[in-house]
C-alpha positions as YAML, in Angstrom:
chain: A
units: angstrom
residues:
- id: 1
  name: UNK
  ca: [99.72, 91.94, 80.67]
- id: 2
  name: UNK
  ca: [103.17, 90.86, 81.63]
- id: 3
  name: UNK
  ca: [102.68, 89.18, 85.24]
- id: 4
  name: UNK
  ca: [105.83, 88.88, 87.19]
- id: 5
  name: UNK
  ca: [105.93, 93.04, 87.25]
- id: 6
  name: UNK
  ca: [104.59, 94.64, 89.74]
- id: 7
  name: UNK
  ca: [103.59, 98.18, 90.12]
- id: 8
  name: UNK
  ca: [104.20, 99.97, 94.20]
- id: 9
  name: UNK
  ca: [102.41, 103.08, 93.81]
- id: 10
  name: UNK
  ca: [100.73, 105.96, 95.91]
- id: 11
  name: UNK
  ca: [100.96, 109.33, 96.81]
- id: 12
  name: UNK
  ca: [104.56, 110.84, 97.33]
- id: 13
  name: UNK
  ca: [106.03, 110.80, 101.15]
- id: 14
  name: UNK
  ca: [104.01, 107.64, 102.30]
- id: 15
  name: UNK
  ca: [107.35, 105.29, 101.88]
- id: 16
  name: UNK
  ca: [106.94, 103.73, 98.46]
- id: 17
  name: UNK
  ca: [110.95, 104.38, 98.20]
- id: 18
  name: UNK
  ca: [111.68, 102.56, 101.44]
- id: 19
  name: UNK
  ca: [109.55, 99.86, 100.96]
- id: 20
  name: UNK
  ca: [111.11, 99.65, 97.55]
- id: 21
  name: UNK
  ca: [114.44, 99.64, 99.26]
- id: 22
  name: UNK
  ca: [113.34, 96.83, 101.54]
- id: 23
  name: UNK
  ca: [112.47, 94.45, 98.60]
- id: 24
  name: UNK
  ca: [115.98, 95.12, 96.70]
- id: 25
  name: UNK
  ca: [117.86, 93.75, 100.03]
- id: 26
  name: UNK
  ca: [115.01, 90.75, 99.60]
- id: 27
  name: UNK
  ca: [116.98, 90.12, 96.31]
- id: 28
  name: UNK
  ca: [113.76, 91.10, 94.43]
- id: 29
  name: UNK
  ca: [114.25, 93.43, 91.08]
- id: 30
  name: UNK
  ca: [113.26, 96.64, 91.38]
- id: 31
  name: UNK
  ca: [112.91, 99.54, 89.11]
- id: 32
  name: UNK
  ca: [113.20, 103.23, 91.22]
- id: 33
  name: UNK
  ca: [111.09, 106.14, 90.60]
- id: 34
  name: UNK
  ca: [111.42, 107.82, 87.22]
- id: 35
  name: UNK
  ca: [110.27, 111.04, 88.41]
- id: 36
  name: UNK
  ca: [113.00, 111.65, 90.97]
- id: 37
  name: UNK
  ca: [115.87, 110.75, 89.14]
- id: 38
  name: UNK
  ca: [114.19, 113.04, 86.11]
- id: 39
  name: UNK
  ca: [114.22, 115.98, 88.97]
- id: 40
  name: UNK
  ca: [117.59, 115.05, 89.70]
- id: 41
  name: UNK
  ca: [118.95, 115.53, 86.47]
- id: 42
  name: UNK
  ca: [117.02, 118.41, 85.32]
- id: 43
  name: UNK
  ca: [118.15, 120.13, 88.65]
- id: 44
  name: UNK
  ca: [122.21, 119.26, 88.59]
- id: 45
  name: UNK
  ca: [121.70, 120.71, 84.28]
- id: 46
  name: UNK
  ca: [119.67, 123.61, 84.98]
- id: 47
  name: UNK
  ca: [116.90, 121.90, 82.83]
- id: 48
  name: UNK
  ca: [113.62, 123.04, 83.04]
- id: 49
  name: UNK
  ca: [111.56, 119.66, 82.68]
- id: 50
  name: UNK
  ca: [110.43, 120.33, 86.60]
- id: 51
  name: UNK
  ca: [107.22, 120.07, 87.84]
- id: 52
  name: UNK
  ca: [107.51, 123.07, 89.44]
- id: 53
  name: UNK
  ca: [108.81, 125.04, 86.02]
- id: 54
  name: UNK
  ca: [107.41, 123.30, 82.64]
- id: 55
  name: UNK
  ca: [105.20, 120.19, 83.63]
- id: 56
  name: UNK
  ca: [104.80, 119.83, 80.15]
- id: 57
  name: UNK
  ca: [108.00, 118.88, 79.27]
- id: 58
  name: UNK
  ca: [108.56, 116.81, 82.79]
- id: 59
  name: UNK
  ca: [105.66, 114.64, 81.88]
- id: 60
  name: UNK
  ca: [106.85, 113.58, 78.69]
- id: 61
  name: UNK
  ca: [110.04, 113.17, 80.31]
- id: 62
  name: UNK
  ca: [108.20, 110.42, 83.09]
- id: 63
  name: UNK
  ca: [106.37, 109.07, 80.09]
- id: 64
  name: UNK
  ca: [109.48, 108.62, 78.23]
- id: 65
  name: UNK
  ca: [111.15, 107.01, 81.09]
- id: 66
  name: UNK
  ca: [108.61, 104.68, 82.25]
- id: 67
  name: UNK
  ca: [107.98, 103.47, 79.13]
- id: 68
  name: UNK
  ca: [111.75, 102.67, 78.81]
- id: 69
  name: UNK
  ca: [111.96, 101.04, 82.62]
- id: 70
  name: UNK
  ca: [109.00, 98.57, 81.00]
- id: 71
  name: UNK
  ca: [110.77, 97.62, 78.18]
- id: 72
  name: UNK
  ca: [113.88, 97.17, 79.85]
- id: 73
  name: UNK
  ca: [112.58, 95.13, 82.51]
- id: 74
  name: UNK
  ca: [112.96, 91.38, 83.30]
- id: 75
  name: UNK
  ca: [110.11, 90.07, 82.20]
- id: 76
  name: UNK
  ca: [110.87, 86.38, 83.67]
- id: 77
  name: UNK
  ca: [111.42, 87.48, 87.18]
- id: 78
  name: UNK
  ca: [109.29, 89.58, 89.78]
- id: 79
  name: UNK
  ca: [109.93, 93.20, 89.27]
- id: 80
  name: UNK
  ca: [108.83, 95.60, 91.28]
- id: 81
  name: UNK
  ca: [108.48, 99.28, 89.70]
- id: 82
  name: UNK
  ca: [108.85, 102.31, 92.42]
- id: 83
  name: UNK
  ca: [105.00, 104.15, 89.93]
- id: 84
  name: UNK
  ca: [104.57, 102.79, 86.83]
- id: 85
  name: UNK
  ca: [103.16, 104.36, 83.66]
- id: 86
  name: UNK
  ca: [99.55, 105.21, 84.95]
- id: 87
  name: UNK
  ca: [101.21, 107.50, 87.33]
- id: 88
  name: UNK
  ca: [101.68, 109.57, 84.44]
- id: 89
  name: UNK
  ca: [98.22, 109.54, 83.87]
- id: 90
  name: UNK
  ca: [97.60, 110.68, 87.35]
- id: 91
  name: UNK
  ca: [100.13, 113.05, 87.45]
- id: 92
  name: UNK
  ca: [97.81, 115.07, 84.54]
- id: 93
  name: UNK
  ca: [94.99, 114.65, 86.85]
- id: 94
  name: UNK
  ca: [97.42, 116.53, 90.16]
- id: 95
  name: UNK
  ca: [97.56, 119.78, 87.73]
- id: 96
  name: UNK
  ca: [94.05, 119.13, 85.94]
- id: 97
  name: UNK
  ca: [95.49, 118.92, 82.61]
- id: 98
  name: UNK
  ca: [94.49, 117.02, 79.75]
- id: 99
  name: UNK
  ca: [95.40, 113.48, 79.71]
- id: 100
  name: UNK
  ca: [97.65, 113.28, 76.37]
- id: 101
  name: UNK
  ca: [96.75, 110.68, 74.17]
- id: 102
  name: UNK
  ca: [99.97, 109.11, 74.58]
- id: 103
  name: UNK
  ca: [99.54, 108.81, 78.05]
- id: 104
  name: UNK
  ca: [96.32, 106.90, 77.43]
- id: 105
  name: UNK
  ca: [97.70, 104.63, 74.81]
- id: 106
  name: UNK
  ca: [100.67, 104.41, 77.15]
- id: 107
  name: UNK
  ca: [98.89, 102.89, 80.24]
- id: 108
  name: UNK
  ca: [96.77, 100.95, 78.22]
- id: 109
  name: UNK
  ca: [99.48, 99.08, 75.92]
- id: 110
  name: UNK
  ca: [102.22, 98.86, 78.55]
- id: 111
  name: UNK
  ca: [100.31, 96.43, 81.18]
- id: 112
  name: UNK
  ca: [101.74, 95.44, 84.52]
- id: 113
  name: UNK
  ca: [100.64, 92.33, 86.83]
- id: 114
  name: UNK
  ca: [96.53, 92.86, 88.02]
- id: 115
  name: UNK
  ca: [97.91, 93.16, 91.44]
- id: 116
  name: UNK
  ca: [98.51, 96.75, 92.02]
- id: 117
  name: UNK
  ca: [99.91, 97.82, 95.47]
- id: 118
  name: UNK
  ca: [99.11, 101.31, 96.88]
- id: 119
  name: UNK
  ca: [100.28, 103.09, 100.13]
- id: 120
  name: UNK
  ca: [97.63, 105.64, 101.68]
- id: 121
  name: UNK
  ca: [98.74, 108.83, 102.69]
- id: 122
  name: UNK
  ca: [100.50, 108.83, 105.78]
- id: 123
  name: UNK
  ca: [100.65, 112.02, 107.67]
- id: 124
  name: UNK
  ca: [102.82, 110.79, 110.71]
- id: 125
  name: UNK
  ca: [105.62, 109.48, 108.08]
- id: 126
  name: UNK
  ca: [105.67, 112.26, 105.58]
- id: 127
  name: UNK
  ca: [108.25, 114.69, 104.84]
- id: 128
  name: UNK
  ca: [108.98, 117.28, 102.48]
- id: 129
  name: UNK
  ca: [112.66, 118.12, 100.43]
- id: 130
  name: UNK
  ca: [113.77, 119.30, 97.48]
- id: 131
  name: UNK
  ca: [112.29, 117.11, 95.07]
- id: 132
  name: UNK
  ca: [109.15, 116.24, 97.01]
- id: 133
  name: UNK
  ca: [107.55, 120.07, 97.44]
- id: 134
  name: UNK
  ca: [103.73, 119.45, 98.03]
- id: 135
  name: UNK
  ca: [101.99, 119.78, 101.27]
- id: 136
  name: UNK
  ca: [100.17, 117.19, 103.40]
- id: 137
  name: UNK
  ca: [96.57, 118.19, 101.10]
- id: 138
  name: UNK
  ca: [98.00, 117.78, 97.83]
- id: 139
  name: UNK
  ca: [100.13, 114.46, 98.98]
- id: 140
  name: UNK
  ca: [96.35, 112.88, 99.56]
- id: 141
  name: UNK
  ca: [94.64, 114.00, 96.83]
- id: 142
  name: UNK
  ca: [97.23, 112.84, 94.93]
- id: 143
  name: UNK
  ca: [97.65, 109.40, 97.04]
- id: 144
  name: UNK
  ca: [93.20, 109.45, 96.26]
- id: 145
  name: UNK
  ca: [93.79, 110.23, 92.55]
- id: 146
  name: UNK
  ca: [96.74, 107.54, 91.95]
- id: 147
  name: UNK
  ca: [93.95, 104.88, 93.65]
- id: 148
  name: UNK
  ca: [91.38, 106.08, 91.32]
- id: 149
  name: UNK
  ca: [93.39, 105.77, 88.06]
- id: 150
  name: UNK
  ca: [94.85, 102.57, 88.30]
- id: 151
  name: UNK
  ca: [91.45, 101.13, 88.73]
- id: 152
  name: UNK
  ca: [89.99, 103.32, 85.58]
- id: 153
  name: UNK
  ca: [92.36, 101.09, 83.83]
- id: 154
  name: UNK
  ca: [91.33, 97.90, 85.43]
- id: 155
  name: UNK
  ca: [93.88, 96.62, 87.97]
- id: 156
  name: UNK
  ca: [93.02, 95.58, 91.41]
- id: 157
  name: UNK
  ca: [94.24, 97.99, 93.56]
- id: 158
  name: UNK
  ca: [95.14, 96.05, 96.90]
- id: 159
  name: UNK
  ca: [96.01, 98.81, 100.21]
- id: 160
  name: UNK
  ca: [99.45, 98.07, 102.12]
- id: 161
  name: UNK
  ca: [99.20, 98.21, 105.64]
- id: 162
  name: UNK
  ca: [100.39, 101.26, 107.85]
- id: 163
  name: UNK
  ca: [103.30, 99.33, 109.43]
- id: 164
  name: UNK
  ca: [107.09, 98.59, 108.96]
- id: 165
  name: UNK
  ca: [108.77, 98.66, 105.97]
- id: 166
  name: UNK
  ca: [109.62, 94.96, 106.72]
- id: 167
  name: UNK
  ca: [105.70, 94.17, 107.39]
- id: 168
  name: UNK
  ca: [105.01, 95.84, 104.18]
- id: 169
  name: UNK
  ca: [107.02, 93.88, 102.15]
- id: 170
  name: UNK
  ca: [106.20, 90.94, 103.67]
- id: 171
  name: UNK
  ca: [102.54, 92.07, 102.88]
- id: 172
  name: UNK
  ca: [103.27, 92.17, 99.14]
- id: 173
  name: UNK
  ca: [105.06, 89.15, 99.09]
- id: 174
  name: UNK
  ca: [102.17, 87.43, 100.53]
- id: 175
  name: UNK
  ca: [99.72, 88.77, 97.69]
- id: 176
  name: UNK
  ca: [101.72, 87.88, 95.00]
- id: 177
  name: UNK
  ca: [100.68, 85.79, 92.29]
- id: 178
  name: UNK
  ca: [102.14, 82.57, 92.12]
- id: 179
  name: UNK
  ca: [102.85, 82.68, 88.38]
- id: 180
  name: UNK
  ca: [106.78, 82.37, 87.99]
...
């Protein structure tokens, strides 16, 4: 368990990216969301690693890339990871898929701080676009299912507030563990 990272997870639309955002111009590290940048790319190349196309090949793709984020991370500062490698994990669980074994081995060899911190679905903040395509039901299942996994593999999942993105980070900097 590396302590000083720190995993800001949730279902998508309920601000992880803002909050995210709000930490950075704290002059906190933080690593953004592998999944949108891997929809990004896939999109401007005509790939087809899309969750909405082969999910397959996307997931290995998130793997691939959270996995890297880890390694690459600071591990003597606070870091603050926009999903981490459970998500991937979850994300199996969205389309009721098998979890791959390297998923598994993933989330259990790669470990993150205790502390996790999860947003709840937030219906009067979230939006749809072009990367973000699920509805309002699948956003909270998927907010429920990202709860349930990170405590399957034994972190403390600890609920940010509904409030500002300034309150929020102020939450999480309150919870942190004084460790550095």
């Amino acid at each position: 368990m590396i302590n000083n990272l720190y995993i800001i997870t949730g279902g998508p639309g309920c601000g992880k990216t803002t909050l995210i955002e709000k930490l950075k111009q704290y002059g906190y590290n933080c690593i953004d969301e592998a999944a949108r940048s891997i929809i990004q790319e896939q999109v401007k190349n005509n790939g087809d690693a899309l969750p909405w196309k082969n999910t397959f090949k996307y997931k290995q793709l998130m793997l691939q890339k959270s996995i890297e984020d880890y390694t690459k991370a600071n591990k003597e500062s606070i870091t603050f990871f926009d999903r981490g490698i459970p998500d991937t994990v979850c994300y199996s669980k969205v389309l009721n898929k098998e979890i791959t074994p390297e998923e598994n081995l993933a989330s259990i060899t790669y470990r993150y701080n205790k502390k996790v911190f999860w947003l709840p679905p937030w219906k009067e903040i979230y939006t749809t676009d072009s990367e973000r395509k699920q509805n309002w039901t699948e956003a909270k299942r998927t907010a429920f299912l990202m709860q349930e996994t990170y405590l399957n593999y034994g972190y403390e999942v600890i609920k940010i507030p509904k409030t500002t993105p300034k309150e929020r980070a102020l939450f999480i900097l309150d919870n942190l563990d004084n460790i550095q």
